[in-house]
Amino acid sequence: MTRATADLLLLTAALIWGLAFIGQATAMEHMGPLMFTGVRFLLAALVVAPFAMREGRGGLPAIPAKRTLPLIGIGVAFFGGATMQQYGLMTTSVSNAGFLTALYVVMVPAIAWVVTKVTHDPDAADKAHVKIHAAVWPAAILSLAGTFLLGGGSLNGPNSGDLLVVGGAFFWAIQILALGWLAYDLRRPLMISLIQYAVVAALGILGGLVLEDPTWAGTLAAWKELLFTGIISGGLAFTLQSIAQAHTPPSDAAIIVSSEGLFAATFGALLLNERLTLLGWTGAACVLAAVLIVQLGPLLKRPA
C-alpha cells in the first residue's frame, strides 16, 4: 500500500468519526447514554471479533494472561472516555464535541511528562512511544484558550457538556498512554480492540440497566444511529486506521485523524443546522493549532 492510499484511508476514518457525532447526538432522543454506549460497542465487538480471530491464526502470539487484567483496565478508561463524551453531547453541540475531543492529542504528551516526573522514570515516555517536546506547553495554552472560546468566551466559561467532552478526551489520552506502556509489544491490535470493546459494552449495558430505564422501543427507534456508530464507526473505521497506520508516519496519522473535528462541525451544520459563532471558530482554530503544534513541533529539530 502506498503512503497516499494510507493517508486516504485515515481521512476516510476521520470523516466517518466526524459523522458519528451526529448519530451519537440524535440517538439521545431515544436511549440513555450508558445503554447507547453499551449497545454501540457490543455491535463494534461483534464486527471486530472475526477479524481478531483471523489475526490470531496468522501466526501472531497469544496475549499473555498477565496482560489480560491491565487490558481490561484500559477498557475501563475507554469506557470513561466514551461515556463522558456521550453525556456531554446531551448539552453541547456536535461541533464543540468534535473539536474538544481532539484535545487528547495535546493531553497525551502532557500526561506522559507528568508521569516521567512523578515516577522518576526518564524512559516512561519512550515506553509509551510518546515523544515529549517543548511544543506541548504552548499547545496546552492554546487548547485551554480554544476550550474557553468554544464555550462562548464568557466568564461562565464552557458549559457542562463541553467540560464532559474534555473529560472524555482526558480518559482517551490515558487509554492511549496505557496501551503504549502495557500493550505495545503484543502485536495483536484487533484482539486488543475486541477486549476493550467488550469491556465498554459490558459496563455500558450493565450501567444502563441499573441507572436508566431502557426499552426495546427506544433501542429499535435508534437502530440507524446504533448501526452506524457501532458497525461503521466502531468496526470499519478502526480497521481502516489499523491498516493505514502501518504505512504512514504516526505524526501524519495523528494530524489526519484530528480532522474529525472539522468533519463533525461540517456535518453538524449540514444535518443539524448548527452554527459556530466567530468566537467559536476562533476557539476551534486554537484547538486545531494546538494539535498541529504537538505533532509538528518535534519534527522541526530532527538530527542531521
PDB file of C-alpha atoms in Angstrom:
ATOM      1  CA  MET A   1       0.000   0.000   0.000  1.00  0.00           C
ATOM      2  CA  THR A   2       1.298   3.452  -0.896  1.00  0.00           C
ATOM      3  CA  ARG A   3       1.523   6.245   1.667  1.00  0.00           C
ATOM      4  CA  ALA A   4      -1.033   8.262  -0.312  1.00  0.00           C
ATOM      5  CA  THR A   5      -3.518   5.384  -0.134  1.00  0.00           C
ATOM      6  CA  ALA A   6      -2.885   5.012   3.594  1.00  0.00           C
ATOM      7  CA  ASP A   7      -3.482   8.725   4.145  1.00  0.00           C
ATOM      8  CA  LEU A   8      -6.731   8.491   2.177  1.00  0.00           C
ATOM      9  CA  LEU A   9      -7.893   5.605   4.381  1.00  0.00           C
ATOM     10  CA  LEU A  10      -7.126   7.649   7.500  1.00  0.00           C
ATOM     11  CA  LEU A  11      -9.018  10.619   6.088  1.00  0.00           C
ATOM     12  CA  THR A  12     -11.971   8.308   5.409  1.00  0.00           C
ATOM     13  CA  ALA A  13     -11.844   7.076   9.008  1.00  0.00           C
ATOM     14  CA  ALA A  14     -11.782  10.679  10.278  1.00  0.00           C
ATOM     15  CA  LEU A  15     -14.799  11.522   8.099  1.00  0.00           C
ATOM     16  CA  ILE A  16     -16.702   8.527   9.498  1.00  0.00           C
ATOM     17  CA  TRP A  17     -15.863   9.516  13.081  1.00  0.00           C
ATOM     18  CA  GLY A  18     -16.937  13.097  12.394  1.00  0.00           C
ATOM     19  CA  LEU A  19     -20.281  11.883  11.047  1.00  0.00           C
ATOM     20  CA  ALA A  20     -20.663   9.518  14.007  1.00  0.00           C
ATOM     21  CA  PHE A  21     -21.048  12.547  16.298  1.00  0.00           C
ATOM     22  CA  ILE A  22     -24.389  13.197  14.561  1.00  0.00           C
ATOM     23  CA  GLY A  23     -25.644   9.705  15.356  1.00  0.00           C
ATOM     24  CA  GLN A  24     -24.398   9.946  18.925  1.00  0.00           C
ATOM     25  CA  ALA A  25     -26.290  13.197  19.441  1.00  0.00           C
ATOM     26  CA  THR A  26     -29.593  12.228  17.796  1.00  0.00           C
ATOM     27  CA  ALA A  27     -29.712   8.805  19.488  1.00  0.00           C
ATOM     28  CA  MET A  28     -30.158  10.542  22.850  1.00  0.00           C
ATOM     29  CA  GLU A  29     -33.755  11.241  21.832  1.00  0.00           C
ATOM     30  CA  HIS A  30     -34.473   7.511  22.234  1.00  0.00           C
ATOM     31  CA  MET A  31     -31.866   5.992  24.578  1.00  0.00           C
ATOM     32  CA  GLY A  32     -29.848   6.834  27.645  1.00  0.00           C
ATOM     33  CA  PRO A  33     -26.120   7.478  27.164  1.00  0.00           C
ATOM     34  CA  LEU A  34     -24.999   4.371  29.073  1.00  0.00           C
ATOM     35  CA  MET A  35     -27.206   1.908  27.207  1.00  0.00           C
ATOM     36  CA  PHE A  36     -26.433   3.546  23.873  1.00  0.00           C
ATOM     37  CA  THR A  37     -22.691   3.286  24.556  1.00  0.00           C
ATOM     38  CA  GLY A  38     -23.037  -0.341  25.631  1.00  0.00           C
ATOM     39  CA  VAL A  39     -25.062  -1.479  22.617  1.00  0.00           C
ATOM     40  CA  ARG A  40     -22.907   0.559  20.248  1.00  0.00           C
ATOM     41  CA  PHE A  41     -19.712  -1.140  21.363  1.00  0.00           C
ATOM     42  CA  LEU A  42     -21.374  -4.541  21.538  1.00  0.00           C
ATOM     43  CA  LEU A  43     -22.012  -4.173  17.805  1.00  0.00           C
ATOM     44  CA  ALA A  44     -18.423  -2.974  17.294  1.00  0.00           C
ATOM     45  CA  ALA A  45     -17.135  -6.032  19.177  1.00  0.00           C
ATOM     46  CA  LEU A  46     -19.226  -8.361  17.006  1.00  0.00           C
ATOM     47  CA  VAL A  47     -17.790  -6.736  13.867  1.00  0.00           C
ATOM     48  CA  VAL A  48     -14.178  -6.872  15.045  1.00  0.00           C
ATOM     49  CA  ALA A  49     -14.368 -10.396  16.547  1.00  0.00           C
ATOM     50  CA  PRO A  50     -13.923 -12.427  13.309  1.00  0.00           C
ATOM     51  CA  PHE A  51     -11.006 -10.225  12.228  1.00  0.00           C
ATOM     52  CA  ALA A  52      -9.419 -10.624  15.670  1.00  0.00           C
ATOM     53  CA  MET A  53      -9.756 -14.407  15.412  1.00  0.00           C
ATOM     54  CA  ARG A  54      -8.253 -14.362  11.943  1.00  0.00           C
ATOM     55  CA  GLU A  55      -5.410 -12.209  13.277  1.00  0.00           C
ATOM     56  CA  GLY A  56      -4.655 -14.952  15.801  1.00  0.00           C
ATOM     57  CA  ARG A  57      -4.462 -17.568  13.063  1.00  0.00           C
ATOM     58  CA  GLY A  58      -1.814 -15.504  11.290  1.00  0.00           C
ATOM     59  CA  GLY A  59       0.989 -16.825  13.474  1.00  0.00           C
ATOM     60  CA  LEU A  60       0.954 -13.977  15.979  1.00  0.00           C
ATOM     61  CA  PRO A  61       1.465 -14.942  19.634  1.00  0.00           C
ATOM     62  CA  ALA A  62      -1.463 -15.103  22.033  1.00  0.00           C
ATOM     63  CA  ILE A  63      -1.900 -12.303  24.556  1.00  0.00           C
ATOM     64  CA  PRO A  64      -0.197 -13.385  27.824  1.00  0.00           C
ATOM     65  CA  ALA A  65      -2.528 -13.975  30.753  1.00  0.00           C
ATOM     66  CA  LYS A  66      -0.683 -11.383  32.829  1.00  0.00           C
ATOM     67  CA  ARG A  67      -1.696  -8.698  30.328  1.00  0.00           C
ATOM     68  CA  THR A  68      -5.405  -9.521  30.408  1.00  0.00           C
ATOM     69  CA  LEU A  69      -6.247  -7.633  33.597  1.00  0.00           C
ATOM     70  CA  PRO A  70      -4.329  -4.480  32.555  1.00  0.00           C
ATOM     71  CA  LEU A  71      -6.100  -4.583  29.181  1.00  0.00           C
ATOM     72  CA  ILE A  72      -9.436  -4.747  30.960  1.00  0.00           C
ATOM     73  CA  GLY A  73      -8.316  -1.678  32.930  1.00  0.00           C
ATOM     74  CA  ILE A  74      -7.558   0.086  29.659  1.00  0.00           C
ATOM     75  CA  GLY A  75     -11.051  -0.866  28.529  1.00  0.00           C
ATOM     76  CA  VAL A  76     -12.408   0.863  31.645  1.00  0.00           C
ATOM     77  CA  ALA A  77     -10.538   4.032  30.621  1.00  0.00           C
ATOM     78  CA  PHE A  78     -12.034   3.666  27.130  1.00  0.00           C
ATOM     79  CA  PHE A  79     -15.467   3.383  28.738  1.00  0.00           C
ATOM     80  CA  GLY A  80     -14.804   6.577  30.708  1.00  0.00           C
ATOM     81  CA  GLY A  81     -13.942   8.445  27.517  1.00  0.00           C
ATOM     82  CA  ALA A  82     -16.896   7.144  25.522  1.00  0.00           C
ATOM     83  CA  THR A  83     -19.406   7.679  28.317  1.00  0.00           C
ATOM     84  CA  MET A  84     -18.310  11.214  29.224  1.00  0.00           C
ATOM     85  CA  GLN A  85     -18.413  12.192  25.569  1.00  0.00           C
ATOM     86  CA  GLN A  86     -21.885  10.706  25.236  1.00  0.00           C
ATOM     87  CA  TYR A  87     -23.174  12.562  28.308  1.00  0.00           C
ATOM     88  CA  GLY A  88     -21.509  15.721  27.009  1.00  0.00           C
ATOM     89  CA  LEU A  89     -23.373  15.505  23.715  1.00  0.00           C
ATOM     90  CA  MET A  90     -26.633  15.884  25.629  1.00  0.00           C
ATOM     91  CA  THR A  91     -25.811  19.529  26.446  1.00  0.00           C
ATOM     92  CA  THR A  92     -23.188  20.641  23.927  1.00  0.00           C
ATOM     93  CA  SER A  93     -23.135  20.873  20.155  1.00  0.00           C
ATOM     94  CA  VAL A  94     -21.708  18.325  17.740  1.00  0.00           C
ATOM     95  CA  SER A  95     -19.275  20.996  16.527  1.00  0.00           C
ATOM     96  CA  ASN A  96     -17.916  21.681  20.005  1.00  0.00           C
ATOM     97  CA  ALA A  97     -17.687  17.978  20.809  1.00  0.00           C
ATOM     98  CA  GLY A  98     -15.719  17.258  17.642  1.00  0.00           C
ATOM     99  CA  PHE A  99     -13.116  19.933  18.269  1.00  0.00           C
ATOM    100  CA  LEU A 100     -12.825  19.360  22.024  1.00  0.00           C
ATOM    101  CA  THR A 101     -12.343  15.618  21.585  1.00  0.00           C
ATOM    102  CA  ALA A 102      -9.170  16.415  19.596  1.00  0.00           C
ATOM    103  CA  LEU A 103      -7.617  17.752  22.810  1.00  0.00           C
ATOM    104  CA  TYR A 104      -6.496  14.212  23.643  1.00  0.00           C
ATOM    105  CA  VAL A 105      -3.643  14.753  21.171  1.00  0.00           C
ATOM    106  CA  VAL A 106      -2.331  17.561  23.394  1.00  0.00           C
ATOM    107  CA  MET A 107      -3.057  15.715  26.634  1.00  0.00           C
ATOM    108  CA  VAL A 108      -1.072  12.586  25.725  1.00  0.00           C
ATOM    109  CA  PRO A 109       2.426  14.146  25.805  1.00  0.00           C
ATOM    110  CA  ALA A 110       1.487  16.398  28.727  1.00  0.00           C
ATOM    111  CA  ILE A 111       0.362  13.440  30.853  1.00  0.00           C
ATOM    112  CA  ALA A 112       3.421  11.459  29.790  1.00  0.00           C
ATOM    113  CA  TRP A 113       5.636  14.318  31.001  1.00  0.00           C
ATOM    114  CA  VAL A 114       3.878  14.358  34.382  1.00  0.00           C
ATOM    115  CA  VAL A 115       4.279  10.580  34.713  1.00  0.00           C
ATOM    116  CA  THR A 116       8.011  10.752  33.985  1.00  0.00           C
ATOM    117  CA  LYS A 117       8.395  13.368  36.734  1.00  0.00           C
ATOM    118  CA  VAL A 118       6.241  11.607  39.329  1.00  0.00           C
ATOM    119  CA  THR A 119       7.745   8.149  38.757  1.00  0.00           C
ATOM    120  CA  HIS A 120      11.284   9.467  38.181  1.00  0.00           C
ATOM    121  CA  ASP A 121      11.440   7.170  35.165  1.00  0.00           C
ATOM    122  CA  PRO A 122      13.002   9.097  32.253  1.00  0.00           C
ATOM    123  CA  ASP A 123      12.232   6.199  29.911  1.00  0.00           C
ATOM    124  CA  ALA A 124       8.475   6.156  30.686  1.00  0.00           C
ATOM    125  CA  ALA A 125       7.577   8.263  27.679  1.00  0.00           C
ATOM    126  CA  ASP A 126       9.711   6.146  25.344  1.00  0.00           C
ATOM    127  CA  LYS A 127       7.970   3.021  26.614  1.00  0.00           C
ATOM    128  CA  ALA A 128       4.672   4.585  25.606  1.00  0.00           C
ATOM    129  CA  HIS A 129       6.074   5.683  22.221  1.00  0.00           C
ATOM    130  CA  VAL A 130       5.403   9.325  23.150  1.00  0.00           C
ATOM    131  CA  LYS A 131       7.991  11.983  22.416  1.00  0.00           C
ATOM    132  CA  ILE A 132       7.739  14.867  24.862  1.00  0.00           C
ATOM    133  CA  HIS A 133       8.682  18.131  23.207  1.00  0.00           C
ATOM    134  CA  ALA A 134       8.716  21.698  24.498  1.00  0.00           C
ATOM    135  CA  ALA A 135       5.996  22.489  21.944  1.00  0.00           C
ATOM    136  CA  VAL A 136       3.456  20.783  24.214  1.00  0.00           C
ATOM    137  CA  TRP A 137       3.329  23.786  26.555  1.00  0.00           C
ATOM    138  CA  PRO A 138       2.275  26.490  24.059  1.00  0.00           C
ATOM    139  CA  ALA A 139      -0.072  23.891  22.613  1.00  0.00           C
ATOM    140  CA  ALA A 140      -1.608  23.345  26.057  1.00  0.00           C
ATOM    141  CA  ILE A 141      -2.165  27.096  26.451  1.00  0.00           C
ATOM    142  CA  LEU A 142      -3.778  27.280  23.008  1.00  0.00           C
ATOM    143  CA  SER A 143      -6.007  24.319  23.799  1.00  0.00           C
ATOM    144  CA  LEU A 144      -7.199  25.929  27.036  1.00  0.00           C
ATOM    145  CA  ALA A 145      -7.920  29.160  25.182  1.00  0.00           C
ATOM    146  CA  GLY A 146      -9.751  27.237  22.481  1.00  0.00           C
ATOM    147  CA  THR A 147     -11.880  25.418  25.060  1.00  0.00           C
ATOM    148  CA  PHE A 148     -12.804  28.746  26.674  1.00  0.00           C
ATOM    149  CA  LEU A 149     -13.733  30.342  23.335  1.00  0.00           C
ATOM    150  CA  LEU A 150     -15.724  27.321  22.157  1.00  0.00           C
ATOM    151  CA  GLY A 151     -17.682  27.673  25.383  1.00  0.00           C
ATOM    152  CA  GLY A 152     -18.659  31.222  24.386  1.00  0.00           C
ATOM    153  CA  GLY A 153     -15.739  33.172  25.840  1.00  0.00           C
ATOM    154  CA  SER A 154     -17.813  34.342  28.813  1.00  0.00           C
ATOM    155  CA  LEU A 155     -16.912  34.466  32.488  1.00  0.00           C
ATOM    156  CA  ASN A 156     -19.129  31.442  32.984  1.00  0.00           C
ATOM    157  CA  GLY A 157     -16.830  29.541  30.642  1.00  0.00           C
ATOM    158  CA  PRO A 158     -17.696  26.269  28.867  1.00  0.00           C
ATOM    159  CA  ASN A 159     -20.973  24.575  29.744  1.00  0.00           C
ATOM    160  CA  SER A 160     -21.222  21.213  31.472  1.00  0.00           C
ATOM    161  CA  GLY A 161     -21.343  19.355  28.150  1.00  0.00           C
ATOM    162  CA  ASP A 162     -18.114  20.951  26.952  1.00  0.00           C
ATOM    163  CA  LEU A 163     -16.399  20.013  30.216  1.00  0.00           C
ATOM    164  CA  LEU A 164     -17.650  16.436  29.994  1.00  0.00           C
ATOM    165  CA  VAL A 165     -16.250  16.100  26.466  1.00  0.00           C
ATOM    166  CA  VAL A 166     -12.896  17.463  27.673  1.00  0.00           C
ATOM    167  CA  GLY A 167     -13.033  14.921  30.498  1.00  0.00           C
ATOM    168  CA  GLY A 168     -13.687  12.219  27.919  1.00  0.00           C
ATOM    169  CA  ALA A 169     -10.634  13.371  25.948  1.00  0.00           C
ATOM    170  CA  PHE A 170      -8.590  13.007  29.145  1.00  0.00           C
ATOM    171  CA  PHE A 171      -9.718   9.395  29.563  1.00  0.00           C
ATOM    172  CA  TRP A 172      -8.854   8.650  25.927  1.00  0.00           C
ATOM    173  CA  ALA A 173      -5.406  10.141  26.474  1.00  0.00           C
ATOM    174  CA  ILE A 174      -4.993   7.805  29.467  1.00  0.00           C
ATOM    175  CA  GLN A 175      -6.120   4.887  27.317  1.00  0.00           C
ATOM    176  CA  ILE A 176      -3.629   5.715  24.562  1.00  0.00           C
ATOM    177  CA  LEU A 177      -0.754   6.046  27.034  1.00  0.00           C
ATOM    178  CA  ALA A 178      -1.691   2.873  28.879  1.00  0.00           C
ATOM    179  CA  LEU A 179      -1.738   0.947  25.613  1.00  0.00           C
ATOM    180  CA  GLY A 180       1.724   2.277  24.853  1.00  0.00           C
ATOM    181  CA  TRP A 181       3.043   1.214  28.241  1.00  0.00           C
ATOM    182  CA  LEU A 182       1.335  -2.155  28.534  1.00  0.00           C
ATOM    183  CA  ALA A 183       0.447  -3.441  25.083  1.00  0.00           C
ATOM    184  CA  TYR A 184       2.997  -2.022  22.644  1.00  0.00           C
ATOM    185  CA  ASP A 185       4.734  -5.381  22.134  1.00  0.00           C
ATOM    186  CA  LEU A 186       1.676  -7.627  21.791  1.00  0.00           C
ATOM    187  CA  ARG A 187       1.233  -7.157  18.030  1.00  0.00           C
ATOM    188  CA  ARG A 188      -2.459  -8.014  18.310  1.00  0.00           C
ATOM    189  CA  PRO A 189      -4.242  -4.680  17.694  1.00  0.00           C
ATOM    190  CA  LEU A 190      -7.566  -6.226  16.697  1.00  0.00           C
ATOM    191  CA  MET A 191      -7.708  -8.574  19.680  1.00  0.00           C
ATOM    192  CA  ILE A 192      -6.800  -5.686  21.988  1.00  0.00           C
ATOM    193  CA  SER A 193      -9.621  -3.666  20.459  1.00  0.00           C
ATOM    194  CA  LEU A 194     -12.023  -6.576  20.867  1.00  0.00           C
ATOM    195  CA  ILE A 195     -11.191  -6.773  24.591  1.00  0.00           C
ATOM    196  CA  GLN A 196     -11.716  -3.036  25.001  1.00  0.00           C
ATOM    197  CA  TYR A 197     -14.985  -3.030  23.069  1.00  0.00           C
ATOM    198  CA  ALA A 198     -16.253  -5.977  25.146  1.00  0.00           C
ATOM    199  CA  VAL A 199     -15.424  -4.162  28.397  1.00  0.00           C
ATOM    200  CA  VAL A 200     -17.186  -0.980  27.237  1.00  0.00           C
ATOM    201  CA  ALA A 201     -20.204  -2.986  26.073  1.00  0.00           C
ATOM    202  CA  ALA A 202     -20.489  -4.861  29.377  1.00  0.00           C
ATOM    203  CA  LEU A 203     -20.132  -1.746  31.538  1.00  0.00           C
ATOM    204  CA  GLY A 204     -22.468   0.321  29.382  1.00  0.00           C
ATOM    205  CA  ILE A 205     -25.264  -2.247  29.220  1.00  0.00           C
ATOM    206  CA  LEU A 206     -24.977  -3.067  32.932  1.00  0.00           C
ATOM    207  CA  GLY A 207     -24.935   0.627  33.849  1.00  0.00           C
ATOM    208  CA  GLY A 208     -27.893   1.296  31.565  1.00  0.00           C
ATOM    209  CA  LEU A 209     -29.944  -1.492  33.119  1.00  0.00           C
ATOM    210  CA  VAL A 210     -29.221  -0.223  36.640  1.00  0.00           C
ATOM    211  CA  LEU A 211     -29.302   3.561  36.190  1.00  0.00           C
ATOM    212  CA  GLU A 212     -31.542   4.109  33.184  1.00  0.00           C
ATOM    213  CA  ASP A 213     -34.916   2.871  32.007  1.00  0.00           C
ATOM    214  CA  PRO A 214     -34.136   1.258  28.653  1.00  0.00           C
ATOM    215  CA  THR A 215     -36.891  -0.063  26.425  1.00  0.00           C
ATOM    216  CA  TRP A 216     -36.888  -2.192  23.304  1.00  0.00           C
ATOM    217  CA  ALA A 217     -38.912   0.515  21.596  1.00  0.00           C
ATOM    218  CA  GLY A 218     -36.214   3.101  22.314  1.00  0.00           C
ATOM    219  CA  THR A 219     -33.445   0.784  21.130  1.00  0.00           C
ATOM    220  CA  LEU A 220     -35.307  -0.001  17.905  1.00  0.00           C
ATOM    221  CA  ALA A 221     -36.003   3.701  17.344  1.00  0.00           C
ATOM    222  CA  ALA A 222     -32.239   4.364  17.439  1.00  0.00           C
ATOM    223  CA  TRP A 223     -31.321   1.476  15.130  1.00  0.00           C
ATOM    224  CA  LYS A 224     -29.825   3.697  12.432  1.00  0.00           C
ATOM    225  CA  GLU A 225     -27.570   5.517  14.889  1.00  0.00           C
ATOM    226  CA  LEU A 226     -26.549   2.247  16.559  1.00  0.00           C
ATOM    227  CA  LEU A 227     -25.665   0.547  13.283  1.00  0.00           C
ATOM    228  CA  PHE A 228     -23.620   3.480  12.045  1.00  0.00           C
ATOM    229  CA  THR A 229     -21.754   4.272  15.256  1.00  0.00           C
ATOM    230  CA  GLY A 230     -21.274   0.609  16.122  1.00  0.00           C
ATOM    231  CA  ILE A 231     -20.563  -1.136  12.829  1.00  0.00           C
ATOM    232  CA  ILE A 232     -19.291   1.661  10.582  1.00  0.00           C
ATOM    233  CA  SER A 233     -17.607   3.957  13.117  1.00  0.00           C
ATOM    234  CA  GLY A 234     -16.517   1.359  15.671  1.00  0.00           C
ATOM    235  CA  GLY A 235     -15.760  -1.600  13.421  1.00  0.00           C
ATOM    236  CA  LEU A 236     -14.938  -0.384   9.902  1.00  0.00           C
ATOM    237  CA  ALA A 237     -13.215   2.903  10.735  1.00  0.00           C
ATOM    238  CA  PHE A 238     -10.959   1.280  13.316  1.00  0.00           C
ATOM    239  CA  THR A 239      -9.976  -1.427  10.829  1.00  0.00           C
ATOM    240  CA  LEU A 240      -9.119   1.244   8.259  1.00  0.00           C
ATOM    241  CA  GLN A 241      -6.999   3.045  10.847  1.00  0.00           C
ATOM    242  CA  SER A 242      -5.179  -0.155  11.861  1.00  0.00           C
ATOM    243  CA  ILE A 243      -4.340  -0.978   8.247  1.00  0.00           C
ATOM    244  CA  ALA A 244      -3.342   2.551   7.272  1.00  0.00           C
ATOM    245  CA  GLN A 245      -1.098   3.314  10.256  1.00  0.00           C
ATOM    246  CA  ALA A 246       1.244   0.536   9.183  1.00  0.00           C
ATOM    247  CA  HIS A 247       2.025   2.567   6.048  1.00  0.00           C
ATOM    248  CA  THR A 248       2.196   6.188   7.214  1.00  0.00           C
ATOM    249  CA  PRO A 249       4.208   8.001   9.931  1.00  0.00           C
ATOM    250  CA  PRO A 250       2.465   8.389  13.321  1.00  0.00           C
ATOM    251  CA  SER A 251       2.722  12.199  13.188  1.00  0.00           C
ATOM    252  CA  ASP A 252       0.965  12.271   9.814  1.00  0.00           C
ATOM    253  CA  ALA A 253      -1.673   9.844  11.056  1.00  0.00           C
ATOM    254  CA  ALA A 254      -2.484  11.913  14.153  1.00  0.00           C
ATOM    255  CA  ILE A 255      -2.858  15.105  12.138  1.00  0.00           C
ATOM    256  CA  ILE A 256      -5.142  13.455   9.576  1.00  0.00           C
ATOM    257  CA  VAL A 257      -7.273  11.763  12.229  1.00  0.00           C
ATOM    258  CA  SER A 258      -7.648  15.041  14.144  1.00  0.00           C
ATOM    259  CA  SER A 259      -9.608  16.375  11.155  1.00  0.00           C
ATOM    260  CA  GLU A 260     -12.639  14.550  12.588  1.00  0.00           C
ATOM    261  CA  GLY A 261     -13.376  17.816  14.421  1.00  0.00           C
ATOM    262  CA  LEU A 262     -13.715  19.663  11.123  1.00  0.00           C
ATOM    263  CA  PHE A 263     -15.926  16.913   9.727  1.00  0.00           C
ATOM    264  CA  ALA A 264     -18.074  16.986  12.879  1.00  0.00           C
ATOM    265  CA  ALA A 265     -18.582  20.754  12.507  1.00  0.00           C
ATOM    266  CA  THR A 266     -19.384  20.350   8.802  1.00  0.00           C
ATOM    267  CA  PHE A 267     -21.955  17.603   9.345  1.00  0.00           C
ATOM    268  CA  GLY A 268     -23.373  19.472  12.343  1.00  0.00           C
ATOM    269  CA  ALA A 269     -24.012  22.462  10.083  1.00  0.00           C
ATOM    270  CA  LEU A 270     -25.428  20.397   7.200  1.00  0.00           C
ATOM    271  CA  LEU A 271     -27.603  17.962   9.148  1.00  0.00           C
ATOM    272  CA  LEU A 272     -28.413  19.688  12.451  1.00  0.00           C
ATOM    273  CA  ASN A 273     -28.276  23.328  11.344  1.00  0.00           C
ATOM    274  CA  GLU A 274     -25.604  24.096  13.952  1.00  0.00           C
ATOM    275  CA  ARG A 275     -23.539  27.232  13.546  1.00  0.00           C
ATOM    276  CA  LEU A 276     -20.340  28.277  15.301  1.00  0.00           C
ATOM    277  CA  THR A 277     -20.019  31.937  16.229  1.00  0.00           C
ATOM    278  CA  LEU A 278     -16.878  33.905  15.375  1.00  0.00           C
ATOM    279  CA  LEU A 279     -15.619  33.189  18.909  1.00  0.00           C
ATOM    280  CA  GLY A 280     -16.410  29.533  18.379  1.00  0.00           C
ATOM    281  CA  TRP A 281     -14.464  29.345  15.131  1.00  0.00           C
ATOM    282  CA  THR A 282     -11.570  31.140  16.818  1.00  0.00           C
ATOM    283  CA  GLY A 283     -11.647  28.564  19.596  1.00  0.00           C
ATOM    284  CA  ALA A 284     -11.798  25.735  17.060  1.00  0.00           C
ATOM    285  CA  ALA A 285      -8.776  27.221  15.273  1.00  0.00           C
ATOM    286  CA  CYS A 286      -6.907  27.341  18.594  1.00  0.00           C
ATOM    287  CA  VAL A 287      -7.654  23.663  19.266  1.00  0.00           C
ATOM    288  CA  LEU A 288      -6.547  22.624  15.772  1.00  0.00           C
ATOM    289  CA  ALA A 289      -3.414  24.769  16.064  1.00  0.00           C
ATOM    290  CA  ALA A 290      -2.606  23.073  19.374  1.00  0.00           C
ATOM    291  CA  VAL A 291      -2.993  19.645  17.770  1.00  0.00           C
ATOM    292  CA  LEU A 292      -0.740  20.605  14.847  1.00  0.00           C
ATOM    293  CA  ILE A 293       1.917  22.133  17.139  1.00  0.00           C
ATOM    294  CA  VAL A 294       2.118  18.960  19.226  1.00  0.00           C
ATOM    295  CA  GLN A 295       2.504  16.811  16.117  1.00  0.00           C
ATOM    296  CA  LEU A 296       4.786  19.034  14.034  1.00  0.00           C
ATOM    297  CA  GLY A 297       6.919  20.552  16.804  1.00  0.00           C
ATOM    298  CA  PRO A 298       9.198  17.509  17.261  1.00  0.00           C
ATOM    299  CA  LEU A 299       9.841  17.409  13.501  1.00  0.00           C
ATOM    300  CA  LEU A 300      11.379  20.888  13.429  1.00  0.00           C
ATOM    301  CA  LYS A 301      14.613  19.826  15.138  1.00  0.00           C
ATOM    302  CA  ARG A 302      15.410  16.483  13.634  1.00  0.00           C
ATOM    303  CA  PRO A 303      19.052  15.467  13.999  1.00  0.00           C
ATOM    304  CA  ALA A 304      21.074  15.803  10.846  1.00  0.00           C
TER     305      ALA A 304
END
